XYZ file of C-alpha atoms in Angstrom:
85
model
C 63.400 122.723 22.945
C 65.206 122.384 19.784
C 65.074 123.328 16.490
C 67.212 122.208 12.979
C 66.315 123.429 9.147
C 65.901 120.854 6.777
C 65.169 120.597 3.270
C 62.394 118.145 2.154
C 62.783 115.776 -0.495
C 59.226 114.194 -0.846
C 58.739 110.893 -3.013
C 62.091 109.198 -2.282
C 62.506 105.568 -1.642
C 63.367 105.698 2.267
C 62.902 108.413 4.992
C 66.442 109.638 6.092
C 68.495 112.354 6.667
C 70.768 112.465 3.813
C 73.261 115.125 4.493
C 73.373 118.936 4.765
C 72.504 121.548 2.914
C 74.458 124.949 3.786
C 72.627 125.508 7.507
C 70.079 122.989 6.706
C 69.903 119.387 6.736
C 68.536 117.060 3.510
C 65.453 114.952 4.545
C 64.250 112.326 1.941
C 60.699 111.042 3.002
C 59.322 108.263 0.916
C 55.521 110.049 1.499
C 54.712 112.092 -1.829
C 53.943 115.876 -1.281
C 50.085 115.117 -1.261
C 47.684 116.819 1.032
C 50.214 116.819 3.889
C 51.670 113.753 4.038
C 55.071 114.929 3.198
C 54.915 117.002 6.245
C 53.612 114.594 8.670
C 56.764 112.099 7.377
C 58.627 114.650 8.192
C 57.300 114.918 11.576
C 57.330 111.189 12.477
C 60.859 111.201 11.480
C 61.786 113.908 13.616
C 60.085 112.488 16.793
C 61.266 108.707 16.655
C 65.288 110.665 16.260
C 64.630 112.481 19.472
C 62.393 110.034 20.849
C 59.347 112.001 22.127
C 55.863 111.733 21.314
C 54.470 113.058 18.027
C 52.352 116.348 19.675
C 55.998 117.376 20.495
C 57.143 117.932 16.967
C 55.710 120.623 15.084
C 57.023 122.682 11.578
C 56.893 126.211 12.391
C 57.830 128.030 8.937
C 57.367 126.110 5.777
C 54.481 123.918 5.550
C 53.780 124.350 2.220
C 57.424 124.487 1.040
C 60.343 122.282 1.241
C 62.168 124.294 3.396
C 61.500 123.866 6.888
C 61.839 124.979 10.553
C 61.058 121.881 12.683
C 60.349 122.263 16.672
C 60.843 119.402 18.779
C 60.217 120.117 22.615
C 61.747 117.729 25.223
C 65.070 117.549 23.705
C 67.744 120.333 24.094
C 69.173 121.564 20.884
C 72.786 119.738 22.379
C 70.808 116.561 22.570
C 69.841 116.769 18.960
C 73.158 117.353 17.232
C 74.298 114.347 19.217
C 71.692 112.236 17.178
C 72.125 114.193 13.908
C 74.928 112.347 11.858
């Protein structure tokens, strides 16, 4: 299982990763920060990077913040800096 830190930027024009932030990465999802659907961009971007099913990503700290701590099971924490840029 792996886990990164990101930093949400709700209401952008695209979902991406757009950098890091000290220990944290920058995440700008196009879904406003509206009755969770900031969060569940967040998630959907997180599983189709590691490629594993949705139920595999979850935010542990943070989901009413935009500072996060994002699970992903079925990928090693290796795995995922390989696909972080």
């Amino acid at each position: 299982m792996a886990r990164i830190r990101v930093k949400v930027h709700p209401g952008a024009r695209t979902t991406r990763l757009a950098g890091r932030l000290g220990d944290a990465y920058k995440l700008d999802v196009a879904a406003p920060p509206v009755a969770g659907q900031a969060n569940e961009a967040c998630i959907r971007f997180f599983a189709g990077l590691a490629g594993v099913p949705r139920a595999q990503v979850r935010i542990l700290t943070g989901a009413a913040s935009r500072a996060k701590l994002v699970e992903i099971e079925g990928v090693t924490q290796e795995a995922l800096q390989h696909k972080l840029p």
